[in-house]
mmCIF file of C-alpha atoms in Angstrom:
data_model
loop_
_atom_site.group_PDB
_atom_site.id
_atom_site.type_symbol
_atom_site.label_atom_id
_atom_site.label_comp_id
_atom_site.label_asym_id
_atom_site.label_seq_id
_atom_site.Cartn_x
_atom_site.Cartn_y
_atom_site.Cartn_z
ATOM 1 C CA UNK U 1 29.496 -97.609 19.144
ATOM 2 C CA UNK U 2 26.564 -97.726 16.262
ATOM 3 C CA UNK U 3 27.491 -101.770 16.086
ATOM 4 C CA UNK U 4 27.525 -102.143 19.766
ATOM 5 C CA UNK U 5 23.825 -100.523 20.021
ATOM 6 C CA UNK U 6 22.693 -102.611 17.133
ATOM 7 C CA UNK U 7 23.936 -105.810 19.169
ATOM 8 C CA UNK U 8 22.105 -104.449 22.421
ATOM 9 C CA UNK U 9 18.815 -103.727 20.678
ATOM 10 C CA UNK U 10 18.945 -107.105 19.124
ATOM 11 C CA UNK U 11 19.897 -108.696 22.350
ATOM 12 C CA UNK U 12 17.032 -106.896 24.088
ATOM 13 C CA UNK U 13 14.411 -107.955 21.453
ATOM 14 C CA UNK U 14 15.517 -111.527 21.553
ATOM 15 C CA UNK U 15 15.090 -111.480 25.448
ATOM 16 C CA UNK U 16 11.447 -109.720 24.685
ATOM 17 C CA UNK U 17 10.615 -112.677 22.362
ATOM 18 C CA UNK U 18 11.818 -115.396 24.506
ATOM 19 C CA UNK U 19 10.175 -114.222 27.818
ATOM 20 C CA UNK U 20 6.947 -112.799 26.261
ATOM 21 C CA UNK U 21 7.075 -115.704 23.754
ATOM 22 C CA UNK U 22 6.067 -118.443 26.334
ATOM 23 C CA UNK U 23 2.984 -116.660 27.540
ATOM 24 C CA UNK U 24 2.105 -115.795 24.169
ATOM 25 C CA UNK U 25 2.284 -119.366 23.191
ATOM 26 C CA UNK U 26 0.381 -120.336 26.369
ATOM 27 C CA UNK U 27 -2.339 -118.080 25.085
ATOM 28 C CA UNK U 28 -2.494 -119.945 21.625
ATOM 29 C CA UNK U 29 -2.537 -123.177 23.711
ATOM 30 C CA UNK U 30 -5.619 -122.084 25.573
ATOM 31 C CA UNK U 31 -7.234 -121.305 22.559
ATOM 32 C CA UNK U 32 -6.547 -124.628 20.681
ATOM 33 C CA UNK U 33 -5.397 -127.243 23.187
ATOM 34 C CA UNK U 34 -7.406 -126.607 26.558
ATOM 35 C CA UNK U 35 -10.814 -128.193 27.012
ATOM 36 C CA UNK U 36 -12.341 -126.577 29.860
ATOM 37 C CA UNK U 37 -12.033 -123.812 32.502
ATOM 38 C CA UNK U 38 -9.758 -125.686 35.014
ATOM 39 C CA UNK U 39 -7.015 -126.287 32.113
ATOM 40 C CA UNK U 40 -7.560 -122.525 31.195
ATOM 41 C CA UNK U 41 -7.184 -121.546 34.807
ATOM 42 C CA UNK U 42 -3.919 -123.418 34.966
ATOM 43 C CA UNK U 43 -2.287 -122.033 32.262
ATOM 44 C CA UNK U 44 -3.170 -118.484 33.222
ATOM 45 C CA UNK U 45 -1.852 -119.508 36.935
ATOM 46 C CA UNK U 46 1.582 -120.432 34.998
ATOM 47 C CA UNK U 47 2.137 -117.048 33.533
ATOM 48 C CA UNK U 48 0.268 -115.101 36.040
ATOM 49 C CA UNK U 49 3.472 -113.687 37.912
ATOM 50 C CA UNK U 50 5.490 -113.040 34.700
ATOM 51 C CA UNK U 51 3.400 -111.935 31.622
ATOM 52 C CA UNK U 52 3.182 -108.210 32.629
ATOM 53 C CA UNK U 53 6.969 -107.931 33.573
ATOM 54 C CA UNK U 54 7.838 -109.771 30.289
ATOM 55 C CA UNK U 55 6.385 -107.060 28.067
ATOM 56 C CA UNK U 56 8.724 -104.459 30.016
ATOM 57 C CA UNK U 57 11.219 -105.722 27.523
ATOM 58 C CA UNK U 58 9.305 -104.661 24.403
ATOM 59 C CA UNK U 59 9.113 -101.206 25.942
ATOM 60 C CA UNK U 60 12.657 -101.238 26.978
ATOM 61 C CA UNK U 61 13.277 -101.912 23.448
ATOM 62 C CA UNK U 62 11.312 -99.302 21.814
ATOM 63 C CA UNK U 63 12.953 -96.927 24.201
ATOM 64 C CA UNK U 64 16.529 -98.010 23.271
ATOM 65 C CA UNK U 65 15.537 -97.935 19.522
ATOM 66 C CA UNK U 66 14.063 -94.617 19.952
ATOM 67 C CA UNK U 67 17.387 -93.191 21.673
ATOM 68 C CA UNK U 68 19.993 -95.011 19.601
ATOM 69 C CA UNK U 69 18.498 -95.377 15.986
ATOM 70 C CA UNK U 70 16.052 -92.414 15.683
ATOM 71 C CA UNK U 71 15.879 -92.349 11.998
ATOM 72 C CA UNK U 72 15.033 -95.895 12.122
ATOM 73 C CA UNK U 73 12.145 -95.415 14.673
ATOM 74 C CA UNK U 74 10.592 -92.557 12.877
ATOM 75 C CA UNK U 75 10.743 -94.541 9.602
ATOM 76 C CA UNK U 76 9.232 -97.705 10.879
ATOM 77 C CA UNK U 77 6.773 -96.170 12.975
ATOM 78 C CA UNK U 78 5.370 -93.893 10.299
ATOM 79 C CA UNK U 79 5.555 -96.770 7.533
ATOM 80 C CA UNK U 80 4.029 -99.550 9.741
ATOM 81 C CA UNK U 81 1.406 -97.108 11.381
ATOM 82 C CA UNK U 82 -1.428 -99.385 10.656
ATOM 83 C CA UNK U 83 -0.167 -102.629 12.157
ATOM 84 C CA UNK U 84 1.381 -101.123 15.150
ATOM 85 C CA UNK U 85 -2.048 -99.723 16.112
ATOM 86 C CA UNK U 86 -3.266 -103.104 15.576
ATOM 87 C CA UNK U 87 -0.575 -104.511 17.762
ATOM 88 C CA UNK U 88 -1.171 -102.066 20.219
ATOM 89 C CA UNK U 89 -4.876 -102.712 20.475
ATOM 90 C CA UNK U 90 -4.050 -106.491 20.747
ATOM 91 C CA UNK U 91 -1.532 -106.058 23.710
ATOM 92 C CA UNK U 92 -4.194 -104.287 25.664
ATOM 93 C CA UNK U 93 -7.173 -106.324 24.873
ATOM 94 C CA UNK U 94 -4.871 -109.272 25.999
ATOM 95 C CA UNK U 95 -3.558 -107.495 29.162
ATOM 96 C CA UNK U 96 -7.592 -106.585 29.898
ATOM 97 C CA UNK U 97 -8.555 -110.293 29.094
ATOM 98 C CA UNK U 98 -5.914 -111.497 31.751
ATOM 99 C CA UNK U 99 -7.050 -108.834 34.493
ATOM 100 C CA UNK U 100 -10.724 -109.059 33.816
ATOM 101 C CA UNK U 101 -11.363 -112.983 33.666
ATOM 102 C CA UNK U 102 -11.941 -113.451 37.758
ATOM 103 C CA UNK U 103 -13.698 -110.315 38.511
ATOM 104 C CA UNK U 104 -17.039 -111.989 38.073
ATOM 105 C CA UNK U 105 -18.110 -115.788 38.841
ATOM 106 C CA UNK U 106 -20.028 -116.222 35.684
ATOM 107 C CA UNK U 107 -19.148 -119.034 33.098
ATOM 108 C CA UNK U 108 -20.121 -116.761 30.324
ATOM 109 C CA UNK U 109 -17.811 -113.973 31.532
ATOM 110 C CA UNK U 110 -14.998 -116.320 31.982
ATOM 111 C CA UNK U 111 -15.275 -118.077 28.508
ATOM 112 C CA UNK U 112 -15.461 -114.657 26.862
ATOM 113 C CA UNK U 113 -12.163 -113.059 28.400
ATOM 114 C CA UNK U 114 -10.478 -116.589 27.973
ATOM 115 C CA UNK U 115 -11.239 -116.287 24.270
ATOM 116 C CA UNK U 116 -10.218 -112.734 23.859
ATOM 117 C CA UNK U 117 -6.997 -113.728 25.753
ATOM 118 C CA UNK U 118 -6.358 -116.943 23.236
ATOM 119 C CA UNK U 119 -7.357 -114.690 19.977
ATOM 120 C CA UNK U 120 -4.962 -111.835 21.052
ATOM 121 C CA UNK U 121 -1.957 -114.137 21.958
ATOM 122 C CA UNK U 122 -2.574 -115.978 18.655
ATOM 123 C CA UNK U 123 -3.025 -112.572 16.466
ATOM 124 C CA UNK U 124 0.235 -111.104 18.124
ATOM 125 C CA UNK U 125 2.426 -114.136 17.371
ATOM 126 C CA UNK U 126 1.344 -113.795 13.581
ATOM 127 C CA UNK U 127 1.905 -110.074 13.682
ATOM 128 C CA UNK U 128 5.074 -110.094 15.287
ATOM 129 C CA UNK U 129 6.306 -112.702 12.665
ATOM 130 C CA UNK U 130 5.140 -110.969 9.860
ATOM 131 C CA UNK U 131 6.924 -107.753 11.040
ATOM 132 C CA UNK U 132 10.121 -109.634 10.982
ATOM 133 C CA UNK U 133 9.474 -110.792 7.649
ATOM 134 C CA UNK U 134 8.831 -107.302 6.624
ATOM 135 C CA UNK U 135 12.346 -106.050 7.829
ATOM 136 C CA UNK U 136 13.999 -109.180 6.311
ATOM 137 C CA UNK U 137 12.358 -108.637 2.985
ATOM 138 C CA UNK U 138 12.844 -105.122 2.964
ATOM 139 C CA UNK U 139 10.508 -101.987 2.318
ATOM 140 C CA UNK U 140 10.143 -99.246 -0.382
ATOM 141 C CA UNK U 141 12.362 -96.283 1.333
ATOM 142 C CA UNK U 142 12.933 -93.302 -0.409
ATOM 143 C CA UNK U 143 15.571 -91.102 -0.338
ATOM 144 C CA UNK U 144 14.526 -89.401 2.645
ATOM 145 C CA UNK U 145 14.244 -92.951 4.253
ATOM 146 C CA UNK U 146 10.539 -92.639 4.183
ATOM 147 C CA UNK U 147 7.815 -95.411 3.293
ATOM 148 C CA UNK U 148 4.041 -96.432 3.673
ATOM 149 C CA UNK U 149 2.809 -99.896 3.061
ATOM 150 C CA UNK U 150 -0.863 -101.092 3.042
ATOM 151 C CA UNK U 151 -1.885 -103.807 4.654
ATOM 152 C CA UNK U 152 -1.844 -105.947 1.827
ATOM 153 C CA UNK U 153 -2.085 -105.627 -2.164
ATOM 154 C CA UNK U 154 -1.694 -108.620 -4.243
ATOM 155 C CA UNK U 155 0.192 -111.087 -1.739
ATOM 156 C CA UNK U 156 3.176 -110.812 -4.174
ATOM 157 C CA UNK U 157 6.548 -109.437 -3.819
ATOM 158 C CA UNK U 158 6.833 -106.364 -5.741
ATOM 159 C CA UNK U 159 8.714 -102.810 -5.406
ATOM 160 C CA UNK U 160 5.677 -101.663 -3.582
ATOM 161 C CA UNK U 161 4.270 -105.045 -1.536
ATOM 162 C CA UNK U 162 1.896 -105.032 1.042
ATOM 163 C CA UNK U 163 2.706 -105.462 4.820
ATOM 164 C CA UNK U 164 1.169 -109.117 4.279
ATOM 165 C CA UNK U 165 2.487 -111.147 1.374
ATOM 166 C CA UNK U 166 3.124 -114.718 0.708
ATOM 167 C CA UNK U 167 6.637 -114.383 2.485
ATOM 168 C CA UNK U 168 5.586 -112.227 5.596
ATOM 169 C CA UNK U 169 2.383 -114.384 5.962
ATOM 170 C CA UNK U 170 4.795 -117.443 5.874
ATOM 171 C CA UNK U 171 7.133 -116.105 8.505
ATOM 172 C CA UNK U 172 4.045 -115.165 10.667
ATOM 173 C CA UNK U 173 2.730 -118.847 10.496
ATOM 174 C CA UNK U 174 6.668 -119.990 11.490
ATOM 175 C CA UNK U 175 6.217 -117.472 14.446
ATOM 176 C CA UNK U 176 2.889 -118.926 15.746
ATOM 177 C CA UNK U 177 4.051 -122.466 15.529
ATOM 178 C CA UNK U 178 7.375 -121.715 17.195
ATOM 179 C CA UNK U 179 5.747 -119.837 19.991
ATOM 180 C CA UNK U 180 2.907 -122.771 20.392
ATOM 181 C CA UNK U 181 5.854 -124.825 20.950
ATOM 182 C CA UNK U 182 7.341 -122.338 23.255
ATOM 183 C CA UNK U 183 4.415 -122.195 25.269
ATOM 184 C CA UNK U 184 3.703 -125.967 25.309
ATOM 185 C CA UNK U 185 7.124 -126.508 26.543
ATOM 186 C CA UNK U 186 6.512 -123.951 29.347
ATOM 187 C CA UNK U 187 3.304 -125.568 30.364
ATOM 188 C CA UNK U 188 5.294 -129.005 30.347
ATOM 189 C CA UNK U 189 7.528 -127.717 32.855
ATOM 190 C CA UNK U 190 4.886 -125.622 35.020
ATOM 191 C CA UNK U 191 2.209 -128.240 35.309
ATOM 192 C CA UNK U 192 1.542 -131.862 36.104
ATOM 193 C CA UNK U 193 -1.084 -134.462 35.454
ATOM 194 C CA UNK U 194 -3.492 -134.560 32.110
ATOM 195 C CA UNK U 195 -2.839 -131.173 31.199
ATOM 196 C CA UNK U 196 1.250 -131.751 31.134
ATOM 197 C CA UNK U 197 0.688 -135.080 29.374
ATOM 198 C CA UNK U 198 -1.395 -133.150 26.639
ATOM 199 C CA UNK U 199 1.384 -130.278 26.360
ATOM 200 C CA UNK U 200 3.813 -133.184 25.841
ATOM 201 C CA UNK U 201 1.982 -134.414 22.815
ATOM 202 C CA UNK U 202 1.255 -130.852 21.454
ATOM 203 C CA UNK U 203 5.228 -130.060 21.743
ATOM 204 C CA UNK U 204 6.032 -132.975 19.630
ATOM 205 C CA UNK U 205 3.659 -131.788 17.007
ATOM 206 C CA UNK U 206 4.772 -128.389 17.064
ATOM 207 C CA UNK U 207 8.203 -129.373 17.213
ATOM 208 C CA UNK U 208 8.212 -131.519 13.810
ATOM 209 C CA UNK U 209 5.908 -128.467 12.073
ATOM 210 C CA UNK U 210 8.648 -125.724 13.358
ATOM 211 C CA UNK U 211 11.657 -127.943 12.001
ATOM 212 C CA UNK U 212 10.065 -128.301 8.546
ATOM 213 C CA UNK U 213 8.598 -124.760 8.426
ATOM 214 C CA UNK U 214 12.126 -123.518 9.369
ATOM 215 C CA UNK U 215 13.824 -125.344 6.450
ATOM 216 C CA UNK U 216 11.407 -124.128 4.192
ATOM 217 C CA UNK U 217 11.405 -120.496 5.013
ATOM 218 C CA UNK U 218 15.230 -120.487 5.268
ATOM 219 C CA UNK U 219 15.118 -121.429 1.729
ATOM 220 C CA UNK U 220 12.587 -118.580 0.905
ATOM 221 C CA UNK U 221 14.651 -116.029 2.750
ATOM 222 C CA UNK U 222 17.771 -116.794 0.672
ATOM 223 C CA UNK U 223 15.607 -116.497 -2.407
ATOM 224 C CA UNK U 224 14.160 -113.322 -1.892
ATOM 225 C CA UNK U 225 16.824 -111.397 0.180
ATOM 226 C CA UNK U 226 20.282 -111.358 -1.394
ATOM 227 C CA UNK U 227 21.778 -109.626 1.555
ATOM 228 C CA UNK U 228 21.354 -112.901 3.627
ATOM 229 C CA UNK U 229 23.439 -115.066 1.243
ATOM 230 C CA UNK U 230 26.073 -112.272 1.036
ATOM 231 C CA UNK U 231 26.367 -111.924 4.874
ATOM 232 C CA UNK U 232 26.842 -115.804 5.519
ATOM 233 C CA UNK U 233 29.096 -116.015 2.380
ATOM 234 C CA UNK U 234 31.384 -113.110 3.410
ATOM 235 C CA UNK U 235 31.372 -113.715 7.232
ATOM 236 C CA UNK U 236 31.314 -117.607 7.433
ATOM 237 C CA UNK U 237 31.610 -117.528 10.896
ATOM 238 C CA UNK U 238 28.080 -116.492 11.315
ATOM 239 C CA UNK U 239 27.167 -119.913 10.627
ATOM 240 C CA UNK U 240 27.222 -120.512 14.478
ATOM 241 C CA UNK U 241 23.748 -119.053 14.883
ATOM 242 C CA UNK U 242 21.785 -121.326 12.503
ATOM 243 C CA UNK U 243 23.697 -124.189 14.101
ATOM 244 C CA UNK U 244 22.319 -122.874 17.399
ATOM 245 C CA UNK U 245 18.898 -123.026 16.204
ATOM 246 C CA UNK U 246 19.334 -126.382 14.859
ATOM 247 C CA UNK U 247 21.047 -127.961 17.653
ATOM 248 C CA UNK U 248 18.274 -126.262 19.863
ATOM 249 C CA UNK U 249 15.858 -128.352 18.118
ATOM 250 C CA UNK U 250 17.550 -131.344 18.379
ATOM 251 C CA UNK U 251 17.933 -130.687 22.070
ATOM 252 C CA UNK U 252 14.091 -130.284 22.373
ATOM 253 C CA UNK U 253 13.665 -133.575 20.699
ATOM 254 C CA UNK U 254 15.954 -135.559 22.899
ATOM 255 C CA UNK U 255 14.763 -133.684 26.179
ATOM 256 C CA UNK U 256 11.131 -134.757 25.320
ATOM 257 C CA UNK U 257 12.000 -138.288 24.775
ATOM 258 C CA UNK U 258 13.902 -138.388 28.227
ATOM 259 C CA UNK U 259 10.956 -136.239 29.739
ATOM 260 C CA UNK U 260 13.404 -133.590 30.799
ATOM 261 C CA UNK U 261 11.194 -130.815 31.091
ATOM 262 C CA UNK U 262 13.887 -127.961 32.044
ATOM 263 C CA UNK U 263 16.184 -129.016 29.191
ATOM 264 C CA UNK U 264 13.477 -129.168 26.567
ATOM 265 C CA UNK U 265 12.257 -125.594 27.485
ATOM 266 C CA UNK U 266 16.084 -124.217 27.298
ATOM 267 C CA UNK U 267 16.192 -125.996 24.254
ATOM 268 C CA UNK U 268 13.211 -123.906 22.916
ATOM 269 C CA UNK U 269 14.827 -120.775 24.093
ATOM 270 C CA UNK U 270 18.174 -121.435 22.298
ATOM 271 C CA UNK U 271 16.185 -121.810 19.307
ATOM 272 C CA UNK U 272 14.494 -118.448 19.604
ATOM 273 C CA UNK U 273 17.962 -117.174 20.113
ATOM 274 C CA UNK U 274 19.342 -118.869 17.032
ATOM 275 C CA UNK U 275 16.718 -117.872 14.931
ATOM 276 C CA UNK U 276 16.619 -114.221 16.064
ATOM 277 C CA UNK U 277 20.695 -113.910 15.861
ATOM 278 C CA UNK U 278 20.482 -115.512 12.213
ATOM 279 C CA UNK U 279 18.201 -112.960 10.981
ATOM 280 C CA UNK U 280 19.746 -110.051 12.524
ATOM 281 C CA UNK U 281 23.338 -111.030 11.364
ATOM 282 C CA UNK U 282 21.951 -111.952 7.640
ATOM 283 C CA UNK U 283 21.039 -108.239 7.541
ATOM 284 C CA UNK U 284 23.902 -106.645 9.251
ATOM 285 C CA UNK U 285 24.692 -103.521 8.765
ATOM 286 C CA UNK U 286 21.259 -102.937 7.539
ATOM 287 C CA UNK U 287 18.430 -102.082 10.217
ATOM 288 C CA UNK U 288 15.733 -101.617 7.475
ATOM 289 C CA UNK U 289 16.768 -102.706 3.789
ATOM 290 C CA UNK U 290 14.978 -101.225 0.939
ATOM 291 C CA UNK U 291 13.736 -103.617 -1.266
ATOM 292 C CA UNK U 292 13.475 -101.432 -4.508
ATOM 293 C CA UNK U 293 16.416 -99.168 -4.459
ATOM 294 C CA UNK U 294 19.223 -100.784 -1.976
ATOM 295 C CA UNK U 295 20.930 -97.549 -1.693
ATOM 296 C CA UNK U 296 18.161 -95.981 0.181
ATOM 297 C CA UNK U 297 18.390 -98.610 2.973
ATOM 298 C CA UNK U 298 18.922 -97.714 6.684
ATOM 299 C CA UNK U 299 22.047 -99.096 8.131
ATOM 300 C CA UNK U 300 23.429 -98.844 11.797
ATOM 301 C CA UNK U 301 25.805 -95.825 10.420
ATOM 302 C CA UNK U 302 23.029 -93.592 8.947
ATOM 303 C CA UNK U 303 20.239 -94.497 11.314
ATOM 304 C CA UNK U 304 22.030 -93.991 14.608
ATOM 305 C CA UNK U 305 22.239 -91.207 17.030
ATOM 306 C CA UNK U 306 25.262 -88.969 17.385
ATOM 307 C CA UNK U 307 28.211 -90.589 18.729
ATOM 308 C CA UNK U 308 28.168 -88.529 21.956
ATOM 309 C CA UNK U 309 24.610 -89.425 22.926
ATOM 310 C CA UNK U 310 25.251 -93.001 22.437
ATOM 311 C CA UNK U 311 28.491 -92.961 24.735
ATOM 312 C CA UNK U 312 26.182 -91.130 27.322
ATOM 313 C CA UNK U 313 23.362 -93.218 26.882
ATOM 314 C CA UNK U 314 25.508 -96.351 27.822
ATOM 315 C CA UNK U 315 26.313 -95.062 31.074
ATOM 316 C CA UNK U 316 22.696 -95.152 31.774
ATOM 317 C CA UNK U 317 21.754 -98.268 30.141
ATOM 318 C CA UNK U 318 24.252 -100.436 32.184
ATOM 319 C CA UNK U 319 22.852 -99.946 35.606
ATOM 320 C CA UNK U 320 19.062 -99.964 34.554
ATOM 321 C CA UNK U 321 19.714 -103.499 32.670
ATOM 322 C CA UNK U 322 21.628 -104.638 35.694
ATOM 323 C CA UNK U 323 18.554 -103.651 38.008
ATOM 324 C CA UNK U 324 15.926 -105.216 35.474
ATOM 325 C CA UNK U 325 18.201 -108.588 35.165
ATOM 326 C CA UNK U 326 18.246 -108.821 38.811
ATOM 327 C CA UNK U 327 14.529 -108.322 39.272
ATOM 328 C CA UNK U 328 13.711 -110.970 36.777
ATOM 329 C CA UNK U 329 16.141 -113.240 38.266
ATOM 330 C CA UNK U 330 14.288 -112.776 41.687
ATOM 331 C CA UNK U 331 11.077 -113.342 39.947
ATOM 332 C CA UNK U 332 11.953 -116.367 38.279
ATOM 333 C CA UNK U 333 13.414 -118.036 41.377
ATOM 334 C CA UNK U 334 10.439 -117.162 43.693
ATOM 335 C CA UNK U 335 7.698 -118.311 41.545
ATOM 336 C CA UNK U 336 9.606 -121.494 40.269
ATOM 337 C CA UNK U 337 7.851 -124.993 40.425
ATOM 338 C CA UNK U 338 4.760 -126.450 39.380
ATOM 339 C CA UNK U 339 1.219 -124.686 39.571
ATOM 340 C CA UNK U 340 -2.029 -126.264 40.509
ATOM 341 C CA UNK U 341 -5.826 -125.502 40.730
ATOM 342 C CA UNK U 342 -5.927 -125.408 44.667
ATOM 343 C CA UNK U 343 -6.239 -121.870 44.488
ATOM 344 C CA UNK U 344 -8.108 -119.151 41.858
ATOM 345 C CA UNK U 345 -5.881 -118.032 39.304
ATOM 346 C CA UNK U 346 -3.953 -114.866 40.015
ATOM 347 C CA UNK U 347 -2.615 -112.405 37.564
ATOM 348 C CA UNK U 348 0.274 -111.045 40.179
#
């Protein structure tokens, strides 16, 4: 049951990154690649019906993590207290910006909240990437599974590193570029005219950067985390996950050249799926490795809730996920198609 719940948490987190990733990417695009209020209005309209629902998967993942792996939840939420508070404020600021933007017909008011939306989206992408980098690198867990990290120290990987070091910042940059690509492909799918043509150019640039950074950071990961190489050598069938990521990058490239918007966006979803599953596979059975003393690391076995609780939880999880999945299927079918500026942007 522990392994099943590990896979379910991984699937839910991957679903969150794919779904909320495109509207985080849209926020990044609005900050760097939109030239006027009309384009930013279109960007917000493209994510309007979806952004708040997408964040449900983050809350659901946190709830399942608390239930299924309470030791991991306690250790990570205390050890990463400062960055988690920063992420909470960024999530709130981003939501407030989307909701408040159209409350006043004032150019200064609109520009202010557009900037808050873009900056919060960009920082969230970097912070989420750095968080993944910390999990892959490992943290200095003691015998009781407790740790605390400062925001940064010397930016080097030592026995007591900072949350931000050269590796975690690099993963954060990759997350930033990947979600910018994801957002650009979403806008390529949802818009038309000049903004769509611009998104095609942005997609080509970010695709190249994503491919290069993926290769570089993969090599960095194998050099700093022995568990990654060990996992793929002991279970070579896991190579399917990085192959999914590489194949998805190729699909994006071919689809952009063929101007197939839907297939290009699906390729981006596949790339995120491949990267997230590669990361989780490379660490299994660890859910939070210890970089100083490996025996102190948290695994799916010593961090999980009792067997009986996991079985009862499955009974409630299945109908809940079926309802949520059905709602999202309806939502995305209901609001399919291009957006335009005939009407003011709406967040619902």
